[in-house]
mmCIF file of C-alpha atoms in Angstrom:
data_model
loop_
_atom_site.group_PDB
_atom_site.id
_atom_site.type_symbol
_atom_site.label_atom_id
_atom_site.label_comp_id
_atom_site.label_asym_id
_atom_site.label_seq_id
_atom_site.Cartn_x
_atom_site.Cartn_y
_atom_site.Cartn_z
ATOM 1 C CA MET A 1 -9.544 -76.255 -43.739
ATOM 2 C CA SER A 2 -6.773 -78.931 -41.617
ATOM 3 C CA PHE A 3 -4.091 -76.928 -39.314
ATOM 4 C CA ALA A 4 -1.042 -78.598 -37.762
ATOM 5 C CA ALA A 5 -1.798 -76.294 -34.801
ATOM 6 C CA ILE A 6 -3.534 -72.788 -33.941
ATOM 7 C CA ILE A 7 -1.559 -70.159 -31.912
ATOM 8 C CA PHE A 8 -3.912 -67.444 -30.710
ATOM 9 C CA ASP A 9 -3.141 -63.638 -29.307
ATOM 10 C CA PHE A 10 -4.079 -62.823 -26.095
ATOM 11 C CA ASP A 11 -4.954 -59.311 -25.459
ATOM 12 C CA GLY A 12 -8.402 -59.386 -27.374
ATOM 13 C CA VAL A 13 -8.487 -62.943 -28.381
ATOM 14 C CA ILE A 14 -8.384 -64.852 -25.543
ATOM 15 C CA ALA A 15 -8.033 -62.200 -22.762
ATOM 16 C CA ASP A 16 -11.005 -59.183 -22.788
ATOM 17 C CA SER A 17 -8.291 -56.634 -21.942
ATOM 18 C CA GLU A 18 -8.197 -54.253 -24.645
ATOM 19 C CA VAL A 19 -10.675 -51.569 -23.139
ATOM 20 C CA ARG A 20 -9.194 -51.353 -19.836
ATOM 21 C CA ALA A 21 -5.386 -51.455 -21.144
ATOM 22 C CA ASN A 22 -6.275 -48.602 -23.573
ATOM 23 C CA THR A 23 -8.497 -46.214 -21.437
ATOM 24 C CA THR A 24 -5.117 -47.091 -18.158
ATOM 25 C CA LEU A 25 -2.737 -45.870 -20.785
ATOM 26 C CA ALA A 26 -5.138 -43.320 -22.236
ATOM 27 C CA GLU A 27 -5.261 -41.806 -18.080
ATOM 28 C CA SER A 28 -1.607 -42.616 -17.300
ATOM 29 C CA LEU A 29 -0.408 -40.767 -20.736
ATOM 30 C CA THR A 30 -2.934 -37.692 -19.807
ATOM 31 C CA ALA A 31 -0.957 -37.743 -16.445
ATOM 32 C CA ILE A 32 2.158 -36.830 -17.453
ATOM 33 C CA GLY A 33 1.252 -34.025 -19.449
ATOM 34 C CA LEU A 34 0.539 -36.151 -23.019
ATOM 35 C CA PRO A 35 -3.403 -35.488 -23.277
ATOM 36 C CA THR A 36 -4.610 -38.638 -24.352
ATOM 37 C CA SER A 37 -8.261 -40.472 -25.080
ATOM 38 C CA TYR A 38 -8.631 -44.173 -24.752
ATOM 39 C CA ASP A 39 -9.665 -43.652 -29.157
ATOM 40 C CA GLU A 40 -6.072 -42.244 -29.368
ATOM 41 C CA CYS A 41 -4.817 -45.391 -27.886
ATOM 42 C CA LEU A 42 -6.852 -48.241 -29.803
ATOM 43 C CA ARG A 43 -5.419 -46.122 -33.491
ATOM 44 C CA ASP A 44 -2.271 -45.366 -32.358
ATOM 45 C CA TYR A 45 -0.724 -48.196 -29.603
ATOM 46 C CA TYR A 46 -3.165 -51.165 -30.094
ATOM 47 C CA GLY A 47 -1.568 -54.345 -30.861
ATOM 48 C CA HIS A 48 2.371 -52.746 -30.299
ATOM 49 C CA ASN A 49 4.859 -54.135 -27.738
ATOM 50 C CA TRP A 50 5.655 -52.053 -24.985
ATOM 51 C CA GLN A 51 9.262 -51.322 -27.176
ATOM 52 C CA GLU A 52 7.285 -50.158 -29.685
ATOM 53 C CA THR A 53 4.633 -47.958 -27.740
ATOM 54 C CA GLN A 54 7.269 -46.440 -25.933
ATOM 55 C CA ARG A 55 8.632 -45.760 -29.265
ATOM 56 C CA ARG A 56 5.704 -44.160 -30.822
ATOM 57 C CA ILE A 57 4.729 -42.411 -27.144
ATOM 58 C CA GLU A 58 8.198 -40.545 -27.176
ATOM 59 C CA ALA A 59 8.080 -39.400 -31.005
ATOM 60 C CA ARG A 60 4.825 -37.516 -29.970
ATOM 61 C CA LEU A 61 6.156 -36.244 -25.973
ATOM 62 C CA GLY A 62 9.181 -35.181 -27.936
ATOM 63 C CA GLY A 63 11.520 -36.147 -25.295
ATOM 64 C CA PRO A 64 12.219 -39.293 -23.005
ATOM 65 C CA LEU A 65 9.531 -40.491 -21.178
ATOM 66 C CA PRO A 66 10.149 -40.233 -16.658
ATOM 67 C CA PRO A 67 12.044 -42.923 -15.452
ATOM 68 C CA ASP A 68 9.340 -44.260 -13.091
ATOM 69 C CA PHE A 69 6.608 -44.196 -16.099
ATOM 70 C CA ARG A 70 5.945 -48.142 -16.924
ATOM 71 C CA GLU A 71 5.921 -48.756 -13.340
ATOM 72 C CA GLN A 72 3.449 -45.787 -12.606
ATOM 73 C CA HIS A 73 1.207 -47.137 -15.220
ATOM 74 C CA ARG A 74 1.307 -51.062 -14.581
ATOM 75 C CA ALA A 75 0.157 -49.900 -10.993
ATOM 76 C CA ARG A 76 -2.364 -48.211 -12.170
ATOM 77 C CA ALA A 77 -3.191 -51.012 -14.967
ATOM 78 C CA ARG A 78 -3.229 -53.291 -12.337
ATOM 79 C CA GLU A 79 -5.835 -51.636 -9.659
ATOM 80 C CA ARG A 80 -8.071 -51.321 -13.044
ATOM 81 C CA PHE A 81 -7.314 -54.912 -14.235
ATOM 82 C CA ALA A 82 -8.409 -56.009 -10.288
ATOM 83 C CA GLU A 83 -12.401 -54.939 -11.947
ATOM 84 C CA GLY A 84 -14.182 -58.323 -13.213
ATOM 85 C CA PHE A 85 -11.367 -58.968 -15.584
ATOM 86 C CA ALA A 86 -12.806 -62.123 -17.604
ATOM 87 C CA PRO A 87 -11.788 -63.940 -20.502
ATOM 88 C CA VAL A 88 -13.224 -63.194 -23.993
ATOM 89 C CA PRO A 89 -16.634 -64.893 -23.861
ATOM 90 C CA GLY A 90 -16.512 -67.770 -26.083
ATOM 91 C CA ALA A 91 -13.011 -68.326 -25.099
ATOM 92 C CA PRO A 92 -12.833 -70.907 -22.588
ATOM 93 C CA GLU A 93 -15.485 -73.242 -24.410
ATOM 94 C CA PHE A 94 -13.462 -73.012 -27.748
ATOM 95 C CA LEU A 95 -10.190 -73.867 -25.998
ATOM 96 C CA ALA A 96 -12.002 -76.907 -24.669
ATOM 97 C CA THR A 97 -12.897 -78.299 -28.031
ATOM 98 C CA LEU A 98 -9.153 -78.533 -29.408
ATOM 99 C CA GLY A 99 -8.327 -81.796 -27.393
ATOM 100 C CA ASP A 100 -4.586 -82.311 -28.236
ATOM 101 C CA ARG A 101 -4.264 -80.253 -30.752
ATOM 102 C CA PRO A 102 -0.755 -78.220 -30.544
ATOM 103 C CA ARG A 103 -1.371 -74.696 -29.373
ATOM 104 C CA ALA A 104 0.004 -71.558 -28.330
ATOM 105 C CA ILE A 105 0.034 -68.046 -27.615
ATOM 106 C CA ALA A 106 2.035 -65.341 -29.420
ATOM 107 C CA SER A 107 1.958 -62.082 -27.820
ATOM 108 C CA SER A 108 2.736 -58.279 -26.885
ATOM 109 C CA SER A 109 2.212 -58.520 -23.237
ATOM 110 C CA SER A 110 4.573 -59.721 -20.908
ATOM 111 C CA PRO A 111 5.022 -62.860 -19.988
ATOM 112 C CA ALA A 112 4.176 -62.251 -15.923
ATOM 113 C CA TYR A 113 0.727 -60.598 -16.917
ATOM 114 C CA ILE A 114 0.017 -63.452 -19.709
ATOM 115 C CA ALA A 115 0.700 -65.496 -16.913
ATOM 116 C CA MET A 116 -0.868 -64.280 -14.166
ATOM 117 C CA SER A 117 -4.580 -63.608 -16.434
ATOM 118 C CA LEU A 118 -4.622 -67.540 -17.710
ATOM 119 C CA ASP A 119 -3.825 -68.747 -13.791
ATOM 120 C CA ARG A 120 -7.286 -66.031 -12.846
ATOM 121 C CA PHE A 121 -9.133 -67.302 -16.119
ATOM 122 C CA GLY A 122 -8.102 -71.042 -15.350
ATOM 123 C CA LEU A 123 -7.057 -71.448 -18.421
ATOM 124 C CA ALA A 124 -3.298 -71.877 -17.601
ATOM 125 C CA HIS A 125 -3.668 -75.447 -18.569
ATOM 126 C CA HIS A 126 -4.764 -75.315 -22.398
ATOM 127 C CA PHE A 127 -0.986 -73.698 -23.059
ATOM 128 C CA GLY A 128 1.378 -74.877 -20.419
ATOM 129 C CA PRO A 129 4.953 -74.056 -21.426
ATOM 130 C CA HIS A 130 3.731 -72.360 -25.167
ATOM 131 C CA VAL A 131 3.089 -68.926 -24.009
ATOM 132 C CA TYR A 132 5.655 -66.818 -26.803
ATOM 133 C CA SER A 133 6.014 -63.259 -25.633
ATOM 134 C CA ALA A 134 7.610 -60.274 -27.913
ATOM 135 C CA ASP A 135 8.044 -57.876 -24.678
ATOM 136 C CA GLY A 136 11.659 -57.022 -24.399
ATOM 137 C CA TRP A 137 11.893 -57.469 -28.427
ATOM 138 C CA ASP A 138 13.412 -54.569 -30.269
ATOM 139 C CA ARG A 139 10.796 -56.253 -33.427
ATOM 140 C CA GLY A 140 7.668 -56.989 -32.305
ATOM 141 C CA LYS A 141 4.042 -57.160 -34.204
ATOM 142 C CA PRO A 142 3.768 -56.627 -37.237
ATOM 143 C CA HIS A 143 6.979 -58.000 -38.106
ATOM 144 C CA PRO A 144 6.803 -61.842 -38.021
ATOM 145 C CA ASP A 145 9.466 -62.739 -35.652
ATOM 146 C CA ILE A 146 7.045 -63.797 -32.644
ATOM 147 C CA TYR A 147 4.273 -65.716 -34.618
ATOM 148 C CA LEU A 148 7.669 -67.844 -35.953
ATOM 149 C CA ALA A 149 9.398 -67.947 -32.522
ATOM 150 C CA ALA A 150 5.646 -69.555 -31.456
ATOM 151 C CA ALA A 151 5.810 -72.222 -34.299
ATOM 152 C CA LYS A 152 8.938 -73.200 -33.855
ATOM 153 C CA GLY A 153 8.302 -73.915 -30.001
ATOM 154 C CA ILE A 154 5.671 -76.559 -30.595
ATOM 155 C CA ASP A 155 7.469 -77.353 -33.684
ATOM 156 C CA ALA A 156 4.935 -76.602 -35.888
ATOM 157 C CA ASP A 157 5.296 -75.102 -39.610
ATOM 158 C CA PRO A 158 4.665 -71.492 -39.549
ATOM 159 C CA ALA A 159 2.748 -72.315 -43.178
ATOM 160 C CA ALA A 160 0.501 -75.201 -41.305
ATOM 161 C CA CYS A 161 -1.027 -72.964 -38.770
ATOM 162 C CA LEU A 162 -3.911 -70.857 -37.713
ATOM 163 C CA ALA A 163 -3.324 -67.903 -36.418
ATOM 164 C CA ILE A 164 -6.233 -65.623 -34.575
ATOM 165 C CA GLU A 165 -5.463 -62.141 -33.668
ATOM 166 C CA ASP A 166 -8.319 -59.066 -33.395
ATOM 167 C CA SER A 167 -5.701 -56.464 -34.605
ATOM 168 C CA PRO A 168 -4.512 -55.435 -37.683
ATOM 169 C CA THR A 169 -0.904 -55.078 -36.633
ATOM 170 C CA GLY A 170 -0.846 -58.184 -34.822
ATOM 171 C CA ALA A 171 -2.783 -60.177 -38.384
ATOM 172 C CA GLN A 172 -0.190 -58.774 -40.588
ATOM 173 C CA ALA A 173 2.603 -60.256 -38.295
ATOM 174 C CA ALA A 174 0.623 -63.460 -38.827
ATOM 175 C CA LEU A 175 0.357 -63.322 -42.237
ATOM 176 C CA ALA A 176 4.265 -62.272 -42.834
ATOM 177 C CA ALA A 177 4.713 -65.347 -40.824
ATOM 178 C CA GLY A 178 3.220 -67.680 -43.475
ATOM 179 C CA MET A 179 -0.036 -68.348 -41.986
ATOM 180 C CA THR A 180 -3.562 -68.323 -42.308
ATOM 181 C CA VAL A 181 -5.325 -65.530 -40.623
ATOM 182 C CA VAL A 182 -8.833 -65.520 -38.953
ATOM 183 C CA GLY A 183 -9.421 -61.933 -38.023
ATOM 184 C CA PHE A 184 -11.021 -61.570 -34.705
ATOM 185 C CA CYS A 185 -13.726 -59.737 -33.629
ATOM 186 C CA GLY A 186 -15.632 -60.816 -30.614
ATOM 187 C CA ALA A 187 -13.911 -58.600 -27.623
ATOM 188 C CA GLY A 188 -15.145 -55.668 -25.950
ATOM 189 C CA HIS A 189 -13.197 -53.052 -27.325
ATOM 190 C CA ILE A 190 -14.711 -54.057 -30.892
ATOM 191 C CA VAL A 191 -18.112 -51.882 -31.112
ATOM 192 C CA ASP A 192 -18.812 -52.159 -35.033
ATOM 193 C CA ARG A 193 -17.828 -55.827 -35.669
ATOM 194 C CA GLY A 194 -18.665 -54.837 -39.177
ATOM 195 C CA ALA A 195 -16.319 -52.228 -39.599
ATOM 196 C CA HIS A 196 -13.391 -53.989 -37.877
ATOM 197 C CA GLY A 197 -13.585 -57.027 -39.696
ATOM 198 C CA ALA A 198 -13.589 -54.909 -43.271
ATOM 199 C CA MET A 199 -10.466 -53.404 -41.545
ATOM 200 C CA LEU A 200 -8.839 -56.488 -40.808
ATOM 201 C CA ARG A 201 -9.768 -57.897 -44.129
ATOM 202 C CA ALA A 202 -7.640 -55.093 -45.753
ATOM 203 C CA VAL A 203 -5.105 -55.891 -44.177
ATOM 204 C CA GLY A 204 -5.478 -59.303 -46.173
ATOM 205 C CA VAL A 205 -6.732 -61.471 -43.648
ATOM 206 C CA HIS A 206 -8.222 -65.280 -44.824
ATOM 207 C CA HIS A 207 -11.371 -65.350 -43.096
ATOM 208 C CA VAL A 208 -13.466 -62.976 -40.462
ATOM 209 C CA ALA A 209 -15.436 -64.611 -37.330
ATOM 210 C CA GLU A 210 -17.197 -61.845 -35.340
ATOM 211 C CA ASP A 211 -17.348 -64.194 -31.889
ATOM 212 C CA PHE A 212 -16.326 -67.564 -31.203
ATOM 213 C CA ALA A 213 -19.619 -69.577 -31.976
ATOM 214 C CA MET A 214 -18.889 -68.033 -35.516
ATOM 215 C CA LEU A 215 -14.968 -68.976 -35.112
ATOM 216 C CA HIS A 216 -16.194 -72.719 -33.966
ATOM 217 C CA ARG A 217 -18.048 -72.991 -37.446
ATOM 218 C CA LEU A 218 -15.556 -72.911 -39.204
ATOM 219 C CA PRO A 219 -13.599 -75.911 -39.744
ATOM 220 C CA ILE A 220 -10.733 -75.579 -37.681
ATOM 221 C CA ALA A 221 -11.240 -77.352 -34.742
ATOM 222 C CA ALA A 222 -11.377 -80.843 -35.564
ATOM 223 C CA THR A 223 -7.895 -82.873 -35.315
ATOM 224 C CA ALA A 224 -5.641 -82.753 -38.167
#
């Protein structure tokens, strides 16, 4: 396999963040009188940008969220993310193998959070300005828009890009953009890697990697 560029999802691929993110969202929803479990958050909101997540929450709530909900939720998340937040195991080492291969991030999370996390991990230099966020967009994942924007930003043909995604929602977005997709199962929120890999295969990913060691064994890291 020879690819002009590699486009990474962020949460669950670079940042081992989904357990904290979904635990915090469950706490925030429960605090406003909408009892929600961690597993329900993974099932219903995982992989979506805030705009789609809010639409889904409000449909379940039967009305609008409190005006200060997102800010209160962000404050709760900041406290939780201060506790041992780290990259997905193997991510820094994998990025270090890519040389000058063009790469980008295509994420549903906010630009400020991504930038803070990359700085904290010491990984910002791997992406430079090529961090693309669908936060604030009406059409987030599973629509292809964010992946097409990332490919355009690094001047790459989407059909010549490899995308690495951990969520079915994100994988559908990359597939809709015409990319080759690796379904990734190496982050902490994925307890049963076999079952998660099967779920990713069901949406059409081309390959499944259980961790970065397996991803590294795919012939994708050498310069095209």
